[in-house]
Tab-separated table of N, CA, C and O in Angstrom:
chain	number	residue	atom	x	y	z
C	22	MET	N	-27.634	-37.220	-57.791
C	22	MET	CA	-28.465	-37.611	-58.902
C	22	MET	C	-27.634	-37.633	-60.192
C	22	MET	O	-27.705	-38.575	-60.955
C	23	PHE	N	-26.880	-36.571	-60.430
C	23	PHE	CA	-26.076	-36.485	-61.640
C	23	PHE	C	-25.007	-37.568	-61.681
C	23	PHE	O	-24.817	-38.215	-62.704
C	24	THR	N	-24.325	-37.783	-60.559
C	24	THR	CA	-23.273	-38.807	-60.526
C	24	THR	C	-23.855	-40.207	-60.700
C	24	THR	O	-23.223	-41.071	-61.306
C	25	LYS	N	-25.061	-40.409	-60.194
C	25	LYS	CA	-25.713	-41.708	-60.339
C	25	LYS	C	-26.033	-41.965	-61.818
C	25	LYS	O	-25.779	-43.053	-62.337
C	26	LEU	N	-26.595	-40.983	-62.493
C	26	LEU	CA	-26.899	-41.128	-63.917
C	26	LEU	C	-25.631	-41.276	-64.744
C	26	LEU	O	-25.591	-42.021	-65.723
C	27	LEU	N	-24.590	-40.573	-64.345
C	27	LEU	CA	-23.314	-40.668	-65.046
C	27	LEU	C	-22.712	-42.061	-64.866
C	27	LEU	O	-22.179	-42.650	-65.817
C	28	ALA	N	-22.813	-42.616	-63.658
C	28	ALA	CA	-22.283	-43.950	-63.393
C	28	ALA	C	-23.064	-45.024	-64.154
C	28	ALA	O	-22.493	-46.020	-64.596
C	29	GLU	N	-24.360	-44.830	-64.315
C	29	GLU	CA	-25.184	-45.794	-65.037
C	29	GLU	C	-25.107	-45.602	-66.556
C	29	GLU	O	-25.783	-46.300	-67.300
C	30	ARG	N	-24.319	-44.622	-67.008
C	30	ARG	CA	-24.147	-44.317	-68.435
C	30	ARG	C	-25.451	-43.906	-69.120
C	30	ARG	O	-25.670	-44.182	-70.285
C	31	LYS	N	-26.341	-43.261	-68.358
C	31	LYS	CA	-27.573	-42.763	-68.952
C	31	LYS	C	-27.392	-41.370	-69.540
C	31	LYS	O	-28.224	-40.918	-70.307
C	32	ILE	N	-26.337	-40.710	-69.141
C	32	ILE	CA	-26.000	-39.411	-69.727
C	32	ILE	C	-24.538	-39.432	-70.137
C	32	ILE	O	-23.752	-40.226	-69.634
C	33	GLU	N	-24.194	-38.536	-71.043
C	33	GLU	CA	-22.827	-38.478	-71.533
C	33	GLU	C	-21.976	-37.596	-70.633
C	33	GLU	O	-22.462	-36.607	-70.101
C	34	PRO	N	-20.685	-37.924	-70.484
C	34	PRO	CA	-19.823	-37.104	-69.632
C	34	PRO	C	-19.376	-35.807	-70.302
C	34	PRO	O	-18.831	-34.934	-69.644
C	35	THR	N	-19.610	-35.656	-71.607
C	35	THR	CA	-19.180	-34.430	-72.286
C	35	THR	C	-20.170	-33.314	-72.010
C	35	THR	O	-21.353	-33.565	-71.770
C	36	PRO	N	-19.703	-32.073	-72.053
C	36	PRO	CA	-20.615	-30.946	-71.869
C	36	PRO	C	-21.672	-30.923	-72.973
C	36	PRO	O	-21.396	-31.296	-74.117
C	37	PRO	N	-22.879	-30.478	-72.669
C	37	PRO	CA	-23.958	-30.494	-73.668
C	37	PRO	C	-23.632	-29.692	-74.922
C	37	PRO	O	-23.943	-30.121	-76.024
C	38	MET	N	-22.996	-28.551	-74.766
C	38	MET	CA	-22.686	-27.725	-75.931
C	38	MET	C	-21.722	-28.443	-76.869
C	38	MET	O	-21.887	-28.403	-78.092
C	39	LEU	N	-20.744	-29.110	-76.298
C	39	LEU	CA	-19.772	-29.838	-77.111
C	39	LEU	C	-20.433	-30.991	-77.855
C	39	LEU	O	-20.155	-31.225	-79.032
C	40	SER	N	-21.323	-31.711	-77.193
C	40	SER	CA	-21.994	-32.822	-77.861
C	40	SER	C	-22.921	-32.331	-78.975
C	40	SER	O	-23.050	-33.000	-80.006
C	41	VAL	N	-23.551	-31.185	-78.788
C	41	VAL	CA	-24.397	-30.622	-79.848
C	41	VAL	C	-23.550	-30.247	-81.050
C	41	VAL	O	-23.915	-30.539	-82.197
C	42	ILE	N	-22.410	-29.617	-80.820
C	42	ILE	CA	-21.535	-29.235	-81.932
C	42	ILE	C	-20.995	-30.474	-82.642
C	42	ILE	O	-20.886	-30.489	-83.869
C	43	GLN	N	-20.693	-31.530	-81.890
C	43	GLN	CA	-20.201	-32.756	-82.513
C	43	GLN	C	-21.272	-33.450	-83.333
C	43	GLN	O	-21.002	-33.978	-84.406
C	44	ARG	N	-22.498	-33.443	-82.855
C	44	ARG	CA	-23.577	-34.125	-83.577
C	44	ARG	C	-24.134	-33.307	-84.730
C	44	ARG	O	-24.564	-33.857	-85.732
C	45	HIS	N	-24.188	-31.989	-84.561
C	45	HIS	CA	-24.793	-31.117	-85.572
C	45	HIS	C	-23.869	-29.936	-85.876
C	45	HIS	O	-24.207	-28.783	-85.586
C	46	PRO	N	-22.709	-30.184	-86.488
C	46	PRO	CA	-21.768	-29.074	-86.701
C	46	PRO	C	-22.278	-28.033	-87.684
C	46	PRO	O	-22.116	-26.832	-87.472
C	47	ARG	N	-22.908	-28.477	-88.743
C	47	ARG	CA	-23.379	-27.533	-89.767
C	47	ARG	C	-24.452	-26.588	-89.211
C	47	ARG	O	-24.390	-25.374	-89.420
C	48	GLU	N	-25.420	-27.144	-88.513
C	48	GLU	CA	-26.490	-26.327	-87.950
C	48	GLU	C	-25.973	-25.392	-86.860
C	48	GLU	O	-26.425	-24.254	-86.748
C	49	SER	N	-25.011	-25.889	-86.069
C	49	SER	CA	-24.451	-25.059	-84.989
C	49	SER	C	-23.755	-23.828	-85.546
C	49	SER	O	-23.950	-22.714	-85.047
C	50	PHE	N	-22.945	-24.021	-86.591
C	50	PHE	CA	-22.255	-22.878	-87.177
C	50	PHE	C	-23.210	-21.961	-87.929
C	50	PHE	O	-23.031	-20.745	-87.944
C	51	ALA	N	-24.256	-22.520	-88.523
C	51	ALA	CA	-25.246	-21.684	-89.206
C	51	ALA	C	-25.949	-20.765	-88.212
C	51	ALA	O	-26.140	-19.570	-88.476
C	52	VAL	N	-26.309	-21.315	-87.060
C	52	VAL	CA	-26.964	-20.501	-86.032
C	52	VAL	C	-26.003	-19.456	-85.481
C	52	VAL	O	-26.385	-18.295	-85.265
C	53	ALA	N	-24.749	-19.830	-85.274
C	53	ALA	CA	-23.763	-18.882	-84.743
C	53	ALA	C	-23.565	-17.711	-85.702
C	53	ALA	O	-23.531	-16.550	-85.280
C	54	PHE	N	-23.460	-18.007	-87.002
C	54	PHE	CA	-23.272	-16.920	-87.968
C	54	PHE	C	-24.544	-16.100	-88.153
C	54	PHE	O	-24.481	-14.898	-88.412
C	55	ALA	N	-25.705	-16.714	-88.007
C	55	ALA	CA	-26.952	-15.952	-88.077
C	55	ALA	C	-27.043	-14.972	-86.912
C	55	ALA	O	-27.437	-13.815	-87.096
C	56	ARG	N	-26.669	-15.421	-85.730
C	56	ARG	CA	-26.679	-14.524	-84.570
C	56	ARG	C	-25.640	-13.421	-84.718
C	56	ARG	O	-25.857	-12.287	-84.293
C	57	MET	N	-24.498	-13.751	-85.318
C	57	MET	CA	-23.462	-12.743	-85.501
C	57	MET	C	-23.956	-11.652	-86.450
C	57	MET	O	-23.743	-10.466	-86.200
C	58	SER	N	-24.643	-12.027	-87.509
C	58	SER	CA	-25.160	-11.012	-88.430
C	58	SER	C	-26.275	-10.202	-87.792
C	58	SER	O	-26.514	-9.057	-88.165
C	59	GLU	N	-26.949	-10.787	-86.825
C	59	GLU	CA	-28.001	-10.076	-86.119
C	59	GLU	C	-27.424	-9.044	-85.140
C	59	GLU	O	-27.982	-7.972	-84.944
C	60	GLN	N	-26.288	-9.371	-84.530
C	60	GLN	CA	-25.717	-8.504	-83.509
C	60	GLN	C	-24.693	-7.512	-84.047
C	60	GLN	O	-24.378	-6.528	-83.374
C	61	ALA	N	-24.168	-7.739	-85.246
C	61	ALA	CA	-23.131	-6.864	-85.799
C	61	ALA	C	-23.575	-5.408	-85.931
C	61	ALA	O	-22.811	-4.505	-85.582
C	62	PRO	N	-24.794	-5.113	-86.406
C	62	PRO	CA	-25.194	-3.698	-86.496
C	62	PRO	C	-25.178	-2.967	-85.159
C	62	PRO	O	-24.852	-1.781	-85.111
C	63	PHE	N	-25.510	-3.664	-84.082
C	63	PHE	CA	-25.468	-3.030	-82.767
C	63	PHE	C	-24.062	-2.566	-82.431
C	63	PHE	O	-23.860	-1.433	-81.973
C	64	TYR	N	-23.078	-3.430	-82.658
C	64	TYR	CA	-21.702	-3.072	-82.324
C	64	TYR	C	-21.173	-1.966	-83.238
C	64	TYR	O	-20.449	-1.079	-82.790
C	65	ILE	N	-21.535	-1.999	-84.501
C	65	ILE	CA	-21.107	-0.940	-85.420
C	65	ILE	C	-21.732	0.386	-85.008
C	65	ILE	O	-21.060	1.425	-84.963
C	66	PHE	N	-23.031	0.382	-84.698
C	66	PHE	CA	-23.715	1.604	-84.280
C	66	PHE	C	-23.143	2.131	-82.971
C	66	PHE	O	-22.930	3.339	-82.815
C	67	THR	N	-22.858	1.248	-82.029
C	67	THR	CA	-22.301	1.676	-80.750
C	67	THR	C	-20.914	2.279	-80.933
C	67	THR	O	-20.594	3.312	-80.326
C	68	ALA	N	-20.095	1.673	-81.763
C	68	ALA	CA	-18.759	2.231	-82.022
C	68	ALA	C	-18.872	3.605	-82.678
C	68	ALA	O	-18.115	4.529	-82.345
C	69	PHE	N	-19.813	3.768	-83.592
C	69	PHE	CA	-20.013	5.074	-84.218
C	69	PHE	C	-20.458	6.118	-83.200
C	69	PHE	O	-19.951	7.247	-83.194
C	70	ILE	N	-21.401	5.758	-82.352
C	70	ILE	CA	-21.902	6.704	-81.342
C	70	ILE	C	-20.772	7.146	-80.420
C	70	ILE	O	-20.631	8.334	-80.110
C	71	PHE	N	-19.942	6.202	-79.978
C	71	PHE	CA	-18.842	6.564	-79.090
C	71	PHE	C	-17.819	7.447	-79.792
C	71	PHE	O	-17.367	8.452	-79.242
C	72	SER	N	-17.438	7.096	-81.006
C	72	SER	CA	-16.428	7.906	-81.697
C	72	SER	C	-16.976	9.278	-82.053
C	72	SER	O	-16.281	10.291	-81.921
C	73	TYR	N	-18.226	9.358	-82.494
C	73	TYR	CA	-18.829	10.649	-82.841
C	73	TYR	C	-19.072	11.488	-81.592
C	73	TYR	O	-18.816	12.698	-81.583
C	74	GLY	N	-19.555	10.860	-80.542
C	74	GLY	CA	-19.840	11.599	-79.313
C	74	GLY	C	-18.596	12.151	-78.654
C	74	GLY	O	-18.568	13.305	-78.210
C	75	ILE	N	-17.544	11.354	-78.603
C	75	ILE	CA	-16.310	11.801	-77.958
C	75	ILE	C	-15.526	12.743	-78.860
C	75	ILE	O	-15.065	13.801	-78.428
C	76	GLY	N	-15.396	12.381	-80.152
C	76	GLY	CA	-14.553	13.160	-81.063
C	76	GLY	C	-15.188	14.448	-81.549
C	76	GLY	O	-14.561	15.510	-81.525
C	77	THR	N	-16.437	14.393	-81.992
C	77	THR	CA	-17.077	15.551	-82.607
C	77	THR	C	-17.862	16.385	-81.600
C	77	THR	O	-17.751	17.608	-81.573
C	78	LEU	N	-18.676	15.724	-80.793
C	78	LEU	CA	-19.521	16.454	-79.838
C	78	LEU	C	-18.809	16.792	-78.541
C	78	LEU	O	-19.335	17.564	-77.743
C	79	HIS	N	-17.664	16.192	-78.296
C	79	HIS	CA	-16.864	16.408	-77.080
C	79	HIS	C	-17.657	16.109	-75.814
C	79	HIS	O	-17.584	16.836	-74.819
C	80	VAL	N	-18.415	15.024	-75.874
C	80	VAL	CA	-19.162	14.548	-74.716
C	80	VAL	C	-18.237	13.593	-73.951
C	80	VAL	O	-17.434	12.880	-74.549
C	81	SER	N	-18.356	13.589	-72.648
C	81	SER	CA	-17.465	12.725	-71.865
C	81	SER	C	-17.798	11.250	-72.088
C	81	SER	O	-18.944	10.881	-72.331
C	82	ARG	N	-16.767	10.454	-71.995
C	82	ARG	CA	-16.914	9.011	-72.185
C	82	ARG	C	-17.830	8.422	-71.124
C	82	ARG	O	-18.645	7.541	-71.406
C	83	ASN	N	-17.718	8.886	-69.894
C	83	ASN	CA	-18.555	8.371	-68.808
C	83	ASN	C	-20.031	8.670	-69.043
C	83	ASN	O	-20.893	7.862	-68.707
C	84	PHE	N	-20.339	9.827	-69.620
C	84	PHE	CA	-21.732	10.170	-69.923
C	84	PHE	C	-22.310	9.205	-70.953
C	84	PHE	O	-23.435	8.729	-70.808
C	85	LEU	N	-21.534	8.892	-71.981
C	85	LEU	CA	-21.998	7.956	-73.003
C	85	LEU	C	-22.152	6.549	-72.437
C	85	LEU	O	-23.116	5.841	-72.754
C	86	LEU	N	-21.207	6.128	-71.601
C	86	LEU	CA	-21.310	4.811	-70.976
C	86	LEU	C	-22.520	4.725	-70.050
C	86	LEU	O	-23.223	3.715	-70.023
C	87	THR	N	-22.774	5.788	-69.305
C	87	THR	CA	-23.940	5.806	-68.423
C	87	THR	C	-25.227	5.710	-69.228
C	87	THR	O	-26.141	4.971	-68.868
C	88	GLY	N	-25.285	6.447	-70.328
C	88	GLY	CA	-26.464	6.351	-71.195
C	88	GLY	C	-26.654	4.955	-71.752
C	88	GLY	O	-27.780	4.458	-71.840
C	89	GLY	N	-25.569	4.309	-72.110
C	89	GLY	CA	-25.660	2.943	-72.614
C	89	GLY	C	-26.137	1.965	-71.568
C	89	GLY	O	-26.976	1.101	-71.838
C	90	VAL	N	-25.621	2.105	-70.364
C	90	VAL	CA	-26.020	1.207	-69.273
C	90	VAL	C	-27.488	1.413	-68.922
C	90	VAL	O	-28.235	0.451	-68.728
C	91	VAL	N	-27.923	2.665	-68.862
C	91	VAL	CA	-29.331	2.945	-68.566
C	91	VAL	C	-30.223	2.377	-69.671
C	91	VAL	O	-31.277	1.792	-69.402
C	92	GLY	N	-29.803	2.512	-70.921
C	92	GLY	CA	-30.580	1.965	-72.031
C	92	GLY	C	-30.691	0.458	-71.978
C	92	GLY	O	-31.771	-0.110	-72.169
C	93	VAL	N	-29.589	-0.208	-71.704
C	93	VAL	CA	-29.603	-1.673	-71.636
C	93	VAL	C	-30.456	-2.146	-70.473
C	93	VAL	O	-31.249	-3.089	-70.605
C	94	ARG	N	-30.339	-1.490	-69.339
C	94	ARG	CA	-31.151	-1.888	-68.183
C	94	ARG	C	-32.632	-1.682	-68.439
C	94	ARG	O	-33.459	-2.497	-68.036
C	95	SER	N	-32.986	-0.594	-69.098
C	95	SER	CA	-34.410	-0.354	-69.374
C	95	SER	C	-34.945	-1.389	-70.357
C	95	SER	O	-36.078	-1.851	-70.215
C	96	VAL	N	-34.145	-1.768	-71.338
C	96	VAL	CA	-34.589	-2.796	-72.272
C	96	VAL	C	-34.760	-4.127	-71.553
C	96	VAL	O	-35.739	-4.849	-71.772
C	97	LEU	N	-33.823	-4.463	-70.675
C	97	LEU	CA	-33.934	-5.719	-69.940
C	97	LEU	C	-35.145	-5.730	-69.016
C	97	LEU	O	-35.763	-6.769	-68.796
C	98	ARG	N	-35.495	-4.569	-68.472
C	98	ARG	CA	-36.666	-4.493	-67.587
C	98	ARG	C	-37.964	-4.538	-68.384
C	98	ARG	O	-38.938	-5.148	-67.960
C	99	LEU	N	-38.000	-3.859	-69.531
C	99	LEU	CA	-39.243	-3.752	-70.285
C	99	LEU	C	-39.505	-4.944	-71.197
C	99	LEU	O	-40.645	-5.188	-71.575
C	100	ASP	N	-38.493	-5.681	-71.548
C	100	ASP	CA	-38.665	-6.793	-72.482
C	100	ASP	C	-39.668	-7.840	-71.989
C	100	ASP	O	-40.554	-8.227	-72.743
C	101	PRO	N	-39.594	-8.286	-70.736
C	101	PRO	CA	-40.616	-9.249	-70.284
C	101	PRO	C	-42.018	-8.657	-70.285
C	101	PRO	O	-42.986	-9.360	-70.581
C	102	CYS	N	-42.140	-7.369	-69.992
C	102	CYS	CA	-43.461	-6.739	-69.992
C	102	CYS	C	-44.045	-6.711	-71.399
C	102	CYS	O	-45.224	-7.003	-71.605
C	103	VAL	N	-43.228	-6.371	-72.368
C	103	VAL	CA	-43.695	-6.318	-73.749
C	103	VAL	C	-44.035	-7.710	-74.245
C	103	VAL	O	-45.067	-7.922	-74.885
C	104	ARG	N	-43.189	-8.681	-73.936
C	104	ARG	CA	-43.458	-10.045	-74.385
C	104	ARG	C	-44.715	-10.615	-73.741
C	104	ARG	O	-45.463	-11.340	-74.389
C	105	SER	N	-44.960	-10.289	-72.487
C	105	SER	CA	-46.156	-10.820	-71.837
C	105	SER	C	-47.407	-10.115	-72.334
C	105	SER	O	-48.489	-10.696	-72.323
C	106	SER	N	-47.287	-8.876	-72.783
C	106	SER	CA	-48.463	-8.180	-73.292
C	106	SER	C	-48.878	-8.708	-74.660
C	106	SER	O	-50.024	-8.550	-75.063
C	107	ILE	N	-47.936	-9.316	-75.384
C	107	ILE	CA	-48.282	-9.913	-76.674
C	107	ILE	C	-49.234	-11.073	-76.453
C	107	ILE	O	-50.208	-11.231	-77.165
C	108	GLY	N	-48.966	-11.846	-75.431
C	108	GLY	CA	-49.852	-12.926	-75.053
C	108	GLY	C	-49.692	-14.169	-75.905
C	108	GLY	O	-49.073	-14.144	-76.962
C	109	PRO	N	-50.270	-15.255	-75.439
C	109	PRO	CA	-50.140	-16.513	-76.177
C	109	PRO	C	-51.023	-16.595	-77.417
C	109	PRO	O	-50.855	-17.477	-78.233
C	110	HIS	N	-51.988	-15.667	-77.542
C	110	HIS	CA	-52.893	-15.740	-78.683
C	110	HIS	C	-52.251	-15.254	-79.975
C	110	HIS	O	-52.817	-15.421	-81.045
C	111	ARG	N	-51.100	-14.634	-79.890
C	111	ARG	CA	-50.386	-14.200	-81.083
C	111	ARG	C	-49.044	-14.909	-81.148
C	111	ARG	O	-48.299	-14.923	-80.177
C	112	SER	N	-48.755	-15.447	-82.288
C	112	SER	CA	-47.468	-16.114	-82.437
C	112	SER	C	-46.385	-15.084	-82.705
C	112	SER	O	-46.653	-13.953	-83.102
C	113	GLN	N	-45.136	-15.481	-82.499
C	113	GLN	CA	-44.023	-14.571	-82.766
C	113	GLN	C	-43.939	-14.244	-84.242
C	113	GLN	O	-43.575	-13.143	-84.617
C	114	GLU	N	-44.293	-15.208	-85.097
C	114	GLU	CA	-44.252	-14.956	-86.532
C	114	GLU	C	-45.251	-13.872	-86.916
C	114	GLU	O	-44.968	-13.022	-87.746
C	115	HIS	N	-46.442	-13.904	-86.297
C	115	HIS	CA	-47.450	-12.895	-86.589
C	115	HIS	C	-46.962	-11.500	-86.183
C	115	HIS	O	-47.111	-10.549	-86.939
C	116	VAL	N	-46.379	-11.391	-85.014
C	116	VAL	CA	-45.878	-10.112	-84.540
C	116	VAL	C	-44.715	-9.642	-85.416
C	116	VAL	O	-44.608	-8.473	-85.781
C	117	TYR	N	-43.848	-10.575	-85.809
C	117	TYR	CA	-42.714	-10.229	-86.671
C	117	TYR	C	-43.202	-9.762	-88.040
C	117	TYR	O	-42.701	-8.773	-88.579
C	118	ASP	N	-44.204	-10.445	-88.598
C	118	ASP	CA	-44.742	-10.036	-89.887
C	118	ASP	C	-45.365	-8.657	-89.814
C	118	ASP	O	-45.263	-7.853	-90.749
C	119	ARG	N	-46.049	-8.348	-88.717
C	119	ARG	CA	-46.666	-7.026	-88.559
C	119	ARG	C	-45.604	-5.933	-88.497
C	119	ARG	O	-45.822	-4.825	-88.965
C	120	GLY	N	-44.473	-6.259	-87.927
C	120	GLY	CA	-43.394	-5.281	-87.847
C	120	GLY	C	-42.734	-5.008	-89.185
C	120	GLY	O	-42.161	-3.949	-89.401
C	121	LEU	N	-42.816	-5.953	-90.098
C	121	LEU	CA	-42.207	-5.768	-91.415
C	121	LEU	C	-43.072	-4.945	-92.343
C	121	LEU	O	-42.590	-4.431	-93.346
C	122	ARG	N	-44.331	-4.806	-92.056
C	122	ARG	CA	-45.240	-4.057	-92.955
C	122	ARG	C	-45.191	-2.588	-92.721
C	122	ARG	O	-44.803	-2.015	-91.853
């Protein structure tokens, strides 16, 4: 199917991500930097926890890594449950606004 569409020139041979960046470079970089500012606090906090836990509290590195893995797995498991409990009757903007108050 893909090769047939490619042969008929109904789709472009370039990867979708590359074509999006070529067509909308400004928006692509704006979204990338917005996501980076969203994720930066997590990495800073994680680096602090590891350095404080290992250096000051003398907790083993494996214990901290295990705690991190368990935390990430629990978030990945619970996230669909929380999102489905919000339901379609509430928009994401409404839930986000409620969290800011």
